[in-house]
Amino acid sequence: MTRGPDRSNSSGRTSQVGVGKLDAWTEFWFAPASPRRANQIRRVAAVGFLFYLLSMLPDLLAFCGPHGMLPTETVKRVTTNFGQNTSLRVSWLLLSESPILLIGTWLLAVLSATGLVLHWRTRFTAPLCFLLALTFVHRLPMVTGPFEWVLTSLLLYVCFAHSVEERSWSSGLVGRLCQVHLTALYITIGLSQLSAPTWWEGDATWWLIANTEARVIDLSFLGSATPGLFLVNALTHSLVAITLAFPILIWTTKHQRLLLKIIAAYWITVFLITGWTGYCGLVLAATWVCFDDGRSQEPGVDSAETKR
Amino acid sequence: MSARYPSPWIRHVLSAVIAFHFALLFLLLAGNVSSSPLQNALRYGFRGYVQLLNIDPDYTPLYLTQADQMDTGHLVEFTAESSGDDNWRTLRDTWTASESRQRALRLAQTLANRVESENETSAAELARSLAEYVYHQQGIRLHRIRVRRHLLQPSSELRFRGQTARSPADPSFYNVVYSANVLIDEQGRALVNKIDREQVTAAPNPETEASP
C-alpha cells in the first residue's frame, strides 16, 4: 500500500522516535495522527448505531418481547440446531423477554450512542456502544444483515481511539483499521459479484430492479425497450467495475474526492434499487470519512502529505 | 496518549492482534459465497472470536444478487381461523426501505432457507413462534401460515411484443415455499403441521395489513 500515514506534525515529536528506523508495517499502523479522522469515524459509527436503535423501536417488543416473533427459546434452538451445535452469540437479552429489560437496554444504548456522537467520555461510551450493539445483534441473529455486520465492526474499531483532541497513534490506528476493513469489504463485493454469471451477463441490476418487495424506486420501465436494457447492462458493469477499482485506486490516486463522489453515486444507486437504507448509508459515510483526507479542513498538513 | 509511537511491546502485541484479526476477516470474507472445508474448519475453530465479535458475514449477500431464488422477496402470510383460506394477511408489511421491512423479509427468507435445506424442525419452530405471536399480539387465531416467494419478472417478458406482459404481482410469480396448518391449544401454544403437497402457485396477496 503506497499511501503513507498521516505524518503531519509541526512539533517534530515524531523525530524523537526515529521514523526512518521503523519498518513500513509500524509506520502504516502506528504513526501518530490527528484525531480528526478518528472523531469522524466515531461520529459515523455512533449515528449509525442511533439509526439502528431507532429502527429497532417498532421491532423490539414485536421480535423480542413476551410472545414475540423470536422468543429466546426459539433463537437458542434454531442457532444451536436444537442443541447439536454450540452458539457463542452471547446476549443478556437472551436471558429474559421482560419489556423492562428490553426497554432499559434500548434506553441505555440510546444514551451511550448519543454520548459517543457528542464525544462524551468516549473511553467509556465507545466500548459500551459496542457491547450493546452486540447484545441486540446476538439476540436476533436470524434477521441481521450487512448493516449490522459493518456497524459492529466500526464500533469495535472506535474503541481503540483514546483521545478526541490530541494527536496520537491510537487515532491513526482507528483510521487504518477502518480503512483496511472497508477495503476488504469492497474487494469481497467485487469478487463475489464476479462469481455469479448474472453480473457478467449484465442483467444483475435488472434482478434488483425487479424485486418489488425491496426496491425504493421502480425502474422496471428500463426493461421494456432495448436502449433501457443496454442502460441496465451498463449499470451492472459499472457497479462491478467501481467495486473492483475502488479498493485499488483509493490507495493510489491523487483524485480522491472524485473517487469518493463516484462511490457516493454507487451507494445511492444501490440504495434506490435494493432498499438497504442502513447498510448503504453507513458504508457510504464510513468510506467518505475514512478515505477523505480533508486537506482543506486541516491547515497543518504539509506539502509532502498533500502530494502523497 | 501522546503523539509518539507506542512502545515496542505494545506494537508487538497489537501487531499480532491486527494480523490475526485481518487474516481471519479476509478468510471469512473469501468464504462469503462458498467456502472450502479448510475455511469451515477455521471458522469453527475460531467461532468464539468470530461469533462473539460478529465479524463473520455468514453468507450475507454482499454481492447484492446472484439472480438466485433466495435473492427474491419472501413473505410470511397467514389466514385466520374465521376466514378460512380466503383472506391471507402479510406479517409485518411495513415501508419498503425501512430496516423493519428488511427484518421481516429476512425472517421469511430464513424460514424458507430452513425448509429448502430440509431442516424441518427449525422451520416448524420458527413457524410456531410466529403463529403464537399473531395469536397473542394481534388476537387472531390462525388457520394456516405460509411463506411465499415473490419471483422476479424477466426483462425479456416486457420486451417480447407477442404477448401482454404480466404484472409483477401476477399470481404466477408467487411460489409457496412452506405451508402449515396451525392449531392453537387452550394454553395459547401453537402447533404447526406442515402441508406436504401445497399448490405450486398461490393467489396474490390482498392489500390487507395485519401488523400494527
Short mmCIF file of C-alpha atoms in Angstrom, two decimals:
data_model
loop_
_atom_site.label_atom_id
_atom_site.label_comp_id
_atom_site.label_asym_id
_atom_site.label_seq_id
_atom_site.Cartn_x
_atom_site.Cartn_y
_atom_site.Cartn_z
CA MET A 1 0.00 0.00 0.00
CA THR A 2 1.61 3.15 -1.10
CA ARG A 3 -0.49 5.56 0.83
CA GLY A 4 1.63 6.98 3.60
CA PRO A 5 0.37 7.50 7.08
CA ASP A 6 -0.76 10.87 8.31
CA ARG A 7 2.58 12.25 9.47
CA SER A 8 1.76 15.91 9.56
CA ASN A 9 3.40 17.02 12.75
CA SER A 10 4.64 20.55 13.01
CA SER A 11 6.01 19.95 16.54
CA GLY A 12 8.53 17.45 15.25
CA ARG A 13 7.86 14.99 18.04
CA THR A 14 7.86 12.03 15.71
CA SER A 15 11.52 12.64 15.04
CA GLN A 16 12.19 11.59 18.64
CA VAL A 17 11.17 8.10 17.73
CA GLY A 18 13.13 7.97 14.57
CA VAL A 19 10.62 7.31 11.86
CA GLY A 20 13.30 6.26 9.42
CA LYS A 21 14.15 3.22 11.54
CA LEU A 22 10.63 1.97 11.73
CA ASP A 23 9.50 -0.53 9.22
CA ALA A 24 6.61 0.05 6.86
CA TRP A 25 4.25 -2.03 8.97
CA THR A 26 4.82 0.06 12.05
CA GLU A 27 4.60 3.26 10.11
CA PHE A 28 1.37 2.19 8.48
CA TRP A 29 -0.45 1.12 11.64
CA PHE A 30 1.07 3.12 14.47
CA ALA A 31 2.06 6.51 13.09
CA PRO A 32 0.59 9.29 15.26
CA ALA A 33 -2.23 11.08 13.53
CA SER A 34 -4.59 13.93 14.03
CA PRO A 35 -7.76 12.90 15.88
CA ARG A 36 -9.95 14.43 13.16
CA ARG A 37 -10.48 11.22 11.19
CA ALA A 38 -10.96 9.05 14.27
CA ASN A 39 -13.51 11.55 15.60
CA GLN A 40 -15.40 11.48 12.33
CA ILE A 41 -15.41 7.68 12.24
CA ARG A 42 -16.61 7.63 15.83
CA ARG A 43 -19.42 10.01 14.97
CA VAL A 44 -20.44 7.98 11.91
CA ALA A 45 -20.47 4.75 13.94
CA ALA A 46 -22.48 6.41 16.70
CA VAL A 47 -25.04 7.89 14.29
CA GLY A 48 -25.27 4.50 12.58
CA PHE A 49 -25.94 2.90 15.95
CA LEU A 50 -28.60 5.50 16.75
CA PHE A 51 -30.23 4.79 13.40
CA TYR A 52 -30.17 1.08 14.18
CA LEU A 53 -31.72 1.66 17.60
CA LEU A 54 -34.47 3.88 16.18
CA SER A 55 -35.21 1.24 13.55
CA MET A 56 -35.43 -1.33 16.36
CA LEU A 57 -38.01 0.66 18.28
CA PRO A 58 -41.09 -0.76 16.49
CA ASP A 59 -39.48 -4.21 16.35
CA LEU A 60 -38.11 -4.54 19.84
CA LEU A 61 -41.16 -5.91 21.60
CA ALA A 62 -42.58 -7.45 18.43
CA PHE A 63 -39.49 -9.62 17.97
CA CYS A 64 -38.05 -9.96 21.46
CA GLY A 65 -40.87 -9.24 23.90
CA PRO A 66 -43.28 -11.66 25.59
CA HIS A 67 -44.82 -13.85 22.88
CA GLY A 68 -42.65 -12.08 20.34
CA MET A 69 -41.86 -13.41 16.89
CA LEU A 70 -38.48 -14.74 18.02
CA PRO A 71 -38.67 -15.85 21.65
CA THR A 72 -35.41 -16.60 23.42
CA GLU A 73 -36.04 -20.35 23.39
CA THR A 74 -36.66 -20.32 19.64
CA VAL A 75 -33.47 -18.37 18.99
CA LYS A 76 -31.45 -20.75 21.15
CA ARG A 77 -32.96 -23.82 19.49
CA VAL A 78 -32.52 -22.56 15.93
CA THR A 79 -28.99 -21.17 16.38
CA THR A 80 -27.78 -24.35 18.08
CA ASN A 81 -29.86 -26.62 15.84
CA PHE A 82 -31.66 -27.95 18.91
CA GLY A 83 -28.54 -28.38 20.99
CA GLN A 84 -26.46 -30.13 18.34
CA ASN A 85 -24.12 -27.16 17.89
CA THR A 86 -22.79 -24.58 20.28
CA SER A 87 -23.52 -20.93 19.77
CA LEU A 88 -21.24 -18.33 21.29
CA ARG A 89 -23.53 -15.44 20.47
CA VAL A 90 -23.78 -14.01 23.96
CA SER A 91 -26.53 -11.56 24.83
CA TRP A 92 -28.14 -10.82 28.13
CA LEU A 93 -31.36 -10.21 26.21
CA LEU A 94 -31.45 -13.98 25.73
CA LEU A 95 -31.97 -14.34 29.47
CA SER A 96 -35.41 -12.83 29.56
CA GLU A 97 -38.18 -11.39 27.40
CA SER A 98 -39.07 -8.82 30.02
CA PRO A 99 -40.15 -5.49 28.47
CA ILE A 100 -38.34 -3.68 31.29
CA LEU A 101 -35.06 -5.35 30.36
CA LEU A 102 -35.62 -4.67 26.66
CA ILE A 103 -36.63 -1.05 27.00
CA GLY A 104 -33.97 -0.43 29.67
CA THR A 105 -31.24 -1.83 27.43
CA TRP A 106 -32.56 0.16 24.49
CA LEU A 107 -32.55 3.40 26.51
CA LEU A 108 -29.04 2.73 27.78
CA ALA A 109 -27.93 2.15 24.20
CA VAL A 110 -29.54 5.39 23.01
CA LEU A 111 -27.82 7.33 25.80
CA SER A 112 -24.46 5.71 25.06
CA ALA A 113 -24.75 6.36 21.34
CA THR A 114 -25.74 9.97 21.98
CA GLY A 115 -22.75 10.33 24.29
CA LEU A 116 -20.49 8.91 21.59
CA VAL A 117 -21.88 11.33 19.00
CA LEU A 118 -21.08 14.18 21.37
CA HIS A 119 -17.63 12.73 22.21
CA TRP A 120 -18.66 12.44 25.84
CA ARG A 121 -16.38 10.14 27.86
CA THR A 122 -15.56 8.13 24.76
CA ARG A 123 -13.30 5.69 26.63
CA PHE A 124 -16.44 4.53 28.38
CA THR A 125 -19.20 5.12 25.81
CA ALA A 126 -17.39 3.55 22.83
CA PRO A 127 -16.94 0.08 24.39
CA LEU A 128 -20.42 0.32 25.89
CA CYS A 129 -21.94 1.05 22.47
CA PHE A 130 -20.05 -1.89 21.00
CA LEU A 131 -21.24 -4.27 23.71
CA LEU A 132 -24.84 -3.05 23.47
CA ALA A 133 -24.82 -3.34 19.67
CA LEU A 134 -23.61 -6.94 20.01
CA THR A 135 -26.31 -7.57 22.59
CA PHE A 136 -29.05 -6.64 20.13
CA VAL A 137 -27.39 -8.33 17.16
CA HIS A 138 -26.87 -11.62 19.03
CA ARG A 139 -30.45 -11.54 20.28
CA LEU A 140 -31.76 -11.58 16.70
CA PRO A 141 -29.13 -13.34 14.57
CA MET A 142 -31.68 -14.57 12.01
CA VAL A 143 -32.76 -11.11 10.99
CA THR A 144 -29.43 -9.31 10.98
CA GLY A 145 -27.84 -8.34 7.69
CA PRO A 146 -24.86 -6.50 6.24
CA PHE A 147 -25.77 -3.27 8.05
CA GLU A 148 -25.26 -4.81 11.47
CA TRP A 149 -22.07 -6.52 10.29
CA VAL A 150 -20.48 -3.21 9.26
CA LEU A 151 -21.86 -1.36 12.28
CA THR A 152 -20.42 -3.71 14.91
CA SER A 153 -17.01 -3.67 13.21
CA LEU A 154 -16.89 0.12 13.18
CA LEU A 155 -17.97 0.26 16.82
CA LEU A 156 -15.24 -2.24 17.67
CA TYR A 157 -12.53 -0.17 15.97
CA VAL A 158 -13.50 3.16 17.54
CA CYS A 159 -12.91 1.60 20.96
CA PHE A 160 -9.18 1.90 20.23
CA ALA A 161 -9.15 5.69 19.97
CA HIS A 162 -8.25 7.18 23.31
CA SER A 163 -8.06 10.86 22.62
CA VAL A 164 -10.53 13.16 20.92
CA GLU A 165 -8.25 16.22 20.95
CA GLU A 166 -4.59 15.28 20.77
CA ARG A 167 -2.54 13.66 18.05
CA SER A 168 -1.95 10.04 18.94
CA TRP A 169 -1.03 6.70 17.48
CA SER A 170 -4.41 5.35 18.57
CA SER A 171 -6.20 7.87 16.36
CA GLY A 172 -4.11 6.76 13.41
CA LEU A 173 -4.73 3.11 14.27
CA VAL A 174 -8.52 3.57 14.23
CA GLY A 175 -8.34 5.17 10.80
CA ARG A 176 -6.17 2.35 9.47
CA LEU A 177 -8.35 -0.41 10.93
CA CYS A 178 -11.45 1.05 9.31
CA GLN A 179 -9.68 1.70 6.01
CA VAL A 180 -8.40 -1.87 5.74
CA HIS A 181 -11.76 -3.30 6.80
CA LEU A 182 -13.61 -1.27 4.16
CA THR A 183 -11.04 -2.19 1.53
CA ALA A 184 -11.63 -5.85 2.33
CA LEU A 185 -15.37 -5.28 2.06
CA TYR A 186 -15.11 -3.69 -1.40
CA ILE A 187 -12.79 -6.44 -2.66
CA THR A 188 -15.24 -9.06 -1.40
CA ILE A 189 -18.23 -7.34 -3.01
CA GLY A 190 -16.43 -7.14 -6.36
CA LEU A 191 -15.02 -10.67 -6.35
CA SER A 192 -18.26 -12.27 -5.16
CA GLN A 193 -20.14 -10.45 -7.90
CA LEU A 194 -17.72 -11.95 -10.43
CA SER A 195 -18.63 -15.40 -9.14
CA ALA A 196 -22.18 -15.08 -10.46
CA PRO A 197 -22.94 -15.25 -14.21
CA THR A 198 -25.65 -12.61 -13.87
CA TRP A 199 -23.04 -9.91 -13.24
CA TRP A 200 -21.08 -10.99 -16.32
CA GLU A 201 -24.22 -11.10 -18.43
CA GLY A 202 -25.14 -7.58 -17.39
CA ASP A 203 -28.61 -8.28 -16.04
CA ALA A 204 -27.87 -8.37 -12.29
CA THR A 205 -29.18 -4.83 -11.90
CA TRP A 206 -32.40 -5.91 -13.57
CA TRP A 207 -32.94 -8.58 -10.91
CA LEU A 208 -32.53 -5.92 -8.23
CA ILE A 209 -34.88 -3.54 -10.07
CA ALA A 210 -37.47 -6.30 -10.50
CA ASN A 211 -37.58 -7.09 -6.78
CA THR A 212 -40.77 -5.23 -5.88
CA GLU A 213 -40.56 -6.30 -2.24
CA ALA A 214 -37.41 -4.32 -1.54
CA ARG A 215 -36.69 -1.62 -4.14
CA VAL A 216 -37.22 2.06 -3.36
CA ILE A 217 -37.90 3.30 -6.89
CA ASP A 218 -39.49 1.50 -9.81
CA LEU A 219 -37.11 1.44 -12.78
CA SER A 220 -38.77 -1.54 -14.43
CA PHE A 221 -39.62 0.57 -17.49
CA LEU A 222 -35.96 0.13 -18.44
CA GLY A 223 -36.66 -3.48 -19.26
CA SER A 224 -39.32 -2.74 -21.84
CA ALA A 225 -37.01 -1.44 -24.57
CA THR A 226 -33.58 -2.35 -25.88
CA PRO A 227 -31.95 1.03 -25.03
CA GLY A 228 -33.23 0.65 -21.47
CA LEU A 229 -31.78 -2.82 -21.30
CA PHE A 230 -28.45 -1.51 -22.53
CA LEU A 231 -28.60 1.01 -19.70
CA VAL A 232 -29.23 -1.82 -17.23
CA ASN A 233 -26.24 -3.69 -18.69
CA ALA A 234 -24.07 -0.58 -18.42
CA LEU A 235 -25.17 -0.02 -14.84
CA THR A 236 -24.39 -3.63 -13.93
CA HIS A 237 -20.91 -3.50 -15.45
CA SER A 238 -20.28 -0.11 -13.84
CA LEU A 239 -21.21 -1.41 -10.37
CA VAL A 240 -18.73 -4.28 -10.71
CA ALA A 241 -16.01 -2.04 -12.14
CA ILE A 242 -16.40 0.50 -9.36
CA THR A 243 -16.28 -2.06 -6.56
CA LEU A 244 -13.19 -3.68 -8.05
CA ALA A 245 -11.39 -0.45 -8.90
CA PHE A 246 -12.18 1.48 -5.74
CA PRO A 247 -10.07 -0.52 -3.26
CA ILE A 248 -7.05 -0.17 -5.55
CA LEU A 249 -7.44 3.41 -6.72
CA ILE A 250 -8.30 4.87 -3.33
CA TRP A 251 -4.81 4.00 -2.08
CA THR A 252 -3.03 5.31 -5.16
CA THR A 253 -4.95 8.10 -6.84
CA LYS A 254 -4.49 11.81 -6.36
CA HIS A 255 -8.12 12.36 -7.32
CA GLN A 256 -9.52 11.06 -4.09
CA ARG A 257 -12.50 13.39 -3.92
CA LEU A 258 -13.59 12.39 -7.41
CA LEU A 259 -13.36 8.74 -6.46
CA LEU A 260 -15.37 9.35 -3.31
CA LYS A 261 -18.04 11.14 -5.33
CA ILE A 262 -18.22 8.14 -7.66
CA ILE A 263 -18.55 5.76 -4.71
CA ALA A 264 -21.25 8.01 -3.26
CA ALA A 265 -23.20 7.72 -6.52
CA TYR A 266 -22.65 3.95 -6.35
CA TRP A 267 -24.17 3.61 -2.88
CA ILE A 268 -27.08 5.92 -3.64
CA THR A 269 -27.87 3.81 -6.73
CA VAL A 270 -27.60 0.59 -4.73
CA PHE A 271 -29.89 2.03 -2.06
CA LEU A 272 -32.53 3.01 -4.62
CA ILE A 273 -32.65 -0.45 -6.18
CA THR A 274 -32.22 -2.57 -3.04
CA GLY A 275 -33.84 -0.57 -0.24
CA TRP A 276 -30.91 -1.35 2.07
CA THR A 277 -31.01 2.02 3.81
CA GLY A 278 -28.79 1.38 6.81
CA TYR A 279 -26.13 -0.62 5.01
CA CYS A 280 -25.74 1.75 2.05
CA GLY A 281 -25.83 4.85 4.25
CA LEU A 282 -23.33 3.51 6.77
CA VAL A 283 -20.82 2.17 4.25
CA LEU A 284 -21.02 5.38 2.24
CA ALA A 285 -20.48 7.60 5.28
CA ALA A 286 -17.72 5.38 6.66
CA THR A 287 -15.93 5.25 3.31
CA TRP A 288 -16.10 9.00 2.99
CA VAL A 289 -14.69 9.81 6.42
CA CYS A 290 -12.09 7.04 6.29
CA PHE A 291 -10.61 8.00 2.95
CA ASP A 292 -11.29 11.70 2.64
CA ASP A 293 -8.10 13.36 3.84
CA GLY A 294 -9.88 16.67 4.44
CA ARG A 295 -6.90 18.72 3.37
CA SER A 296 -8.93 21.88 3.17
CA GLN A 297 -10.00 21.42 6.79
CA GLU A 298 -6.61 20.73 8.28
CA PRO A 299 -4.31 23.71 7.85
CA GLY A 300 -1.31 22.00 9.45
CA VAL A 301 -0.84 19.47 6.68
CA ASP A 302 2.48 19.78 4.96
CA SER A 303 3.08 19.73 1.24
CA ALA A 304 4.59 16.24 1.29
CA GLU A 305 1.33 14.82 2.53
CA THR A 306 -0.63 16.89 0.07
CA LYS A 307 1.34 15.41 -2.81
CA ARG A 308 1.31 11.91 -1.35
CA MET B 1 -1.82 9.23 24.91
CA SER B 2 1.00 11.15 23.37
CA ALA B 3 1.87 11.87 19.74
CA ARG B 4 4.69 9.32 19.95
CA TYR B 5 4.69 5.85 18.54
CA PRO B 6 3.62 3.18 21.03
CA SER B 7 6.28 1.32 22.94
CA PRO B 8 7.78 -1.75 21.25
CA TRP B 9 5.93 -4.30 23.34
CA ILE B 10 2.58 -2.60 22.69
CA ARG B 11 3.43 -2.53 19.00
CA HIS B 12 4.28 -6.21 19.01
CA VAL B 13 1.12 -7.22 20.83
CA LEU B 14 -1.10 -5.02 18.70
CA SER B 15 0.63 -6.17 15.51
CA ALA B 16 -0.11 -9.77 16.40
CA VAL B 17 -3.74 -8.95 17.15
CA ILE B 18 -4.12 -6.95 13.93
CA ALA B 19 -2.53 -9.69 11.83
CA PHE B 20 -4.73 -12.35 13.42
CA HIS B 21 -7.91 -10.26 13.12
CA PHE B 22 -7.48 -9.33 9.48
CA ALA B 23 -6.24 -12.77 8.46
CA LEU B 24 -9.44 -14.19 9.91
CA LEU B 25 -11.56 -11.42 8.39
CA PHE B 26 -10.12 -11.96 4.91
CA LEU B 27 -10.62 -15.70 5.30
CA LEU B 28 -14.26 -15.24 6.30
CA LEU B 29 -14.92 -12.75 3.51
CA ALA B 30 -13.30 -15.09 1.00
CA GLY B 31 -15.89 -17.68 2.04
CA ASN B 32 -18.80 -15.32 1.58
CA VAL B 33 -20.20 -17.11 -1.48
CA SER B 34 -18.97 -20.61 -0.80
CA SER B 35 -16.23 -21.92 1.41
CA SER B 36 -13.71 -24.73 1.46
CA PRO B 37 -13.52 -27.37 4.21
CA LEU B 38 -10.41 -25.58 5.47
CA GLN B 39 -12.27 -22.29 5.76
CA ASN B 40 -15.12 -24.04 7.52
CA ALA B 41 -12.71 -25.70 9.91
CA LEU B 42 -11.03 -22.39 10.74
CA ARG B 43 -14.39 -20.67 11.09
CA TYR B 44 -15.43 -23.41 13.50
CA GLY B 45 -12.11 -23.39 15.34
CA PHE B 46 -12.24 -19.66 15.96
CA ARG B 47 -16.00 -19.45 16.37
CA GLY B 48 -15.62 -17.96 19.82
CA TYR B 49 -13.87 -14.90 18.42
CA VAL B 50 -15.81 -14.82 15.16
CA GLN B 51 -19.30 -15.15 16.61
CA LEU B 52 -18.70 -13.07 19.69
CA LEU B 53 -17.44 -10.06 17.73
CA ASN B 54 -19.86 -10.64 14.84
CA ILE B 55 -17.11 -10.44 12.23
CA ASP B 56 -18.42 -13.36 10.18
CA PRO B 57 -20.61 -12.09 7.33
CA ASP B 58 -22.03 -15.64 7.27
CA TYR B 59 -23.25 -15.77 3.68
CA THR B 60 -24.67 -12.25 3.89
CA PRO B 61 -25.40 -11.27 0.27
CA LEU B 62 -22.64 -8.66 -0.04
CA TYR B 63 -22.80 -9.31 -3.81
CA LEU B 64 -26.34 -7.82 -3.77
CA THR B 65 -27.78 -10.51 -6.03
CA GLN B 66 -26.84 -13.69 -7.84
CA ALA B 67 -30.22 -13.95 -9.60
CA ASP B 68 -30.85 -16.87 -7.29
CA GLN B 69 -34.21 -17.84 -5.83
CA MET B 70 -33.01 -16.73 -2.42
CA ASP B 71 -32.41 -13.23 -3.77
CA THR B 72 -36.12 -12.68 -4.25
CA GLY B 73 -38.58 -11.30 -1.73
CA HIS B 74 -40.05 -13.72 0.81
CA LEU B 75 -43.23 -13.10 2.78
CA VAL B 76 -44.76 -14.75 5.82
CA GLU B 77 -48.54 -14.85 5.47
CA PHE B 78 -51.36 -16.33 7.49
CA THR B 79 -55.10 -16.80 7.48
CA ALA B 80 -57.40 -16.53 10.46
CA GLU B 81 -59.49 -19.46 11.59
CA SER B 82 -62.62 -17.39 10.99
CA SER B 83 -61.81 -16.60 7.35
CA GLY B 84 -60.55 -19.98 6.16
CA ASP B 85 -58.19 -19.96 3.18
CA ASP B 86 -59.54 -16.82 1.57
CA ASN B 87 -58.06 -13.89 3.39
CA TRP B 88 -54.26 -14.11 3.55
CA ARG B 89 -52.54 -11.39 5.53
CA THR B 90 -48.89 -10.43 5.45
CA LEU B 91 -46.91 -10.45 8.67
CA ARG B 92 -45.35 -7.03 9.35
CA ASP B 93 -45.72 -5.43 5.96
CA THR B 94 -44.01 -2.09 6.54
CA TRP B 95 -42.40 0.66 4.47
CA THR B 96 -40.15 -0.76 1.76
CA ALA B 97 -36.86 0.91 2.62
CA SER B 98 -37.18 0.54 6.38
CA GLU B 99 -34.99 -1.75 8.43
CA SER B 100 -38.19 -3.28 9.83
CA ARG B 101 -39.12 -4.35 6.32
CA GLN B 102 -35.68 -5.85 5.79
CA ARG B 103 -36.01 -7.78 9.04
CA ALA B 104 -39.41 -9.15 8.03
CA LEU B 105 -38.05 -10.21 4.64
CA ARG B 106 -35.00 -11.83 6.25
CA LEU B 107 -37.15 -13.71 8.74
CA ALA B 108 -39.27 -15.13 5.93
CA GLN B 109 -36.11 -15.93 3.99
CA THR B 110 -34.64 -17.73 7.00
CA LEU B 111 -37.75 -19.86 7.26
CA ALA B 112 -37.65 -20.62 3.53
CA ASN B 113 -33.96 -21.45 3.78
CA ARG B 114 -34.59 -23.91 6.62
CA VAL B 115 -37.32 -25.59 4.58
CA GLU B 116 -35.16 -25.90 1.48
CA SER B 117 -32.17 -27.19 3.41
CA GLU B 118 -34.56 -29.83 4.79
CA ASN B 119 -34.19 -28.59 8.33
CA GLU B 120 -37.87 -29.11 9.00
CA THR B 121 -37.56 -28.96 12.78
CA SER B 122 -36.12 -25.45 12.73
CA ALA B 123 -38.70 -24.36 10.16
CA ALA B 124 -41.51 -25.67 12.35
CA GLU B 125 -40.03 -23.96 15.41
CA LEU B 126 -39.93 -20.61 13.62
CA ALA B 127 -43.45 -21.05 12.22
CA ARG B 128 -44.75 -21.99 15.66
CA SER B 129 -43.24 -18.84 17.20
CA LEU B 130 -44.76 -16.66 14.51
CA ALA B 131 -48.17 -18.27 14.97
CA GLU B 132 -48.03 -17.67 18.73
CA TYR B 133 -47.00 -14.06 18.11
CA VAL B 134 -50.02 -13.45 15.88
CA TYR B 135 -52.35 -15.14 18.36
CA HIS B 136 -51.07 -13.31 21.44
CA GLN B 137 -50.16 -9.92 19.99
CA GLN B 138 -52.92 -9.47 17.42
CA GLY B 139 -55.59 -11.68 18.91
CA ILE B 140 -56.01 -13.72 15.74
CA ARG B 141 -56.50 -17.47 15.99
CA LEU B 142 -54.63 -18.80 12.98
CA HIS B 143 -55.80 -21.34 10.49
CA ARG B 144 -52.75 -21.55 8.25
CA ILE B 145 -49.31 -20.00 7.95
CA ARG B 146 -47.13 -19.99 4.86
CA VAL B 147 -44.03 -18.50 3.28
CA ARG B 148 -44.32 -17.26 -0.27
CA ARG B 149 -41.51 -16.39 -2.59
CA HIS B 150 -42.12 -13.48 -4.92
CA LEU B 151 -40.37 -14.48 -8.12
CA LEU B 152 -38.92 -11.80 -10.34
CA GLN B 153 -40.19 -10.78 -13.74
CA PRO B 154 -37.67 -11.40 -16.54
CA SER B 155 -36.97 -8.31 -18.63
CA SER B 156 -37.49 -10.37 -21.80
CA GLU B 157 -41.16 -10.61 -20.93
CA LEU B 158 -41.50 -6.84 -21.11
CA ARG B 159 -39.77 -6.59 -24.49
CA PHE B 160 -41.49 -9.51 -26.20
CA ARG B 161 -44.25 -7.97 -28.27
CA GLY B 162 -46.13 -11.17 -28.99
CA GLN B 163 -47.89 -11.15 -25.63
CA THR B 164 -49.05 -8.79 -22.94
CA ALA B 165 -46.61 -8.64 -20.08
CA ARG B 166 -47.80 -9.91 -16.76
CA SER B 167 -47.89 -7.63 -13.75
CA PRO B 168 -45.09 -8.26 -11.21
CA ALA B 169 -47.94 -9.06 -8.79
CA ASP B 170 -49.40 -11.73 -11.05
CA PRO B 171 -50.22 -14.96 -9.13
CA SER B 172 -47.86 -16.92 -11.34
CA PHE B 173 -44.94 -15.01 -9.82
CA TYR B 174 -45.68 -16.34 -6.34
CA ASN B 175 -44.35 -19.64 -5.17
CA VAL B 176 -45.37 -21.23 -1.89
CA VAL B 177 -42.23 -22.48 -0.17
CA TYR B 178 -43.80 -23.57 3.08
CA SER B 179 -47.33 -24.02 4.29
CA ALA B 180 -48.65 -25.41 7.55
CA ASN B 181 -51.92 -25.82 9.38
CA VAL B 182 -51.93 -24.15 12.77
CA LEU B 183 -53.70 -25.29 15.90
CA ILE B 184 -53.81 -23.08 18.97
CA ASP B 185 -54.39 -25.04 22.17
CA GLU B 186 -56.11 -23.87 25.34
CA GLN B 187 -52.86 -22.52 26.83
CA GLY B 188 -52.29 -20.39 23.75
CA ARG B 189 -49.50 -22.59 22.43
CA ALA B 190 -49.30 -23.13 18.71
CA LEU B 191 -48.86 -26.43 16.96
CA VAL B 192 -47.95 -26.43 13.29
CA ASN B 193 -48.46 -29.25 10.87
CA LYS B 194 -46.69 -28.86 7.57
CA ILE B 195 -48.72 -29.39 4.43
CA ASP B 196 -46.52 -31.50 2.18
CA ARG B 197 -48.28 -31.12 -1.13
CA GLU B 198 -49.17 -27.47 -1.47
CA GLN B 199 -50.21 -25.95 -4.76
CA VAL B 200 -47.25 -24.52 -6.63
CA THR B 201 -48.74 -21.07 -7.11
CA ALA B 202 -50.94 -19.18 -4.75
CA ALA B 203 -53.41 -16.38 -5.00
CA PRO B 204 -51.96 -12.88 -4.85
CA ASN B 205 -51.83 -11.31 -1.50
CA PRO B 206 -54.70 -8.91 -0.80
CA GLU B 207 -53.74 -5.47 0.42
CA THR B 208 -54.59 -6.44 3.95
CA GLU B 209 -52.25 -5.20 6.63
CA ALA B 210 -52.06 -7.26 9.74
CA SER B 211 -49.23 -5.68 11.63
CA PRO B 212 -49.66 -2.50 13.63
#
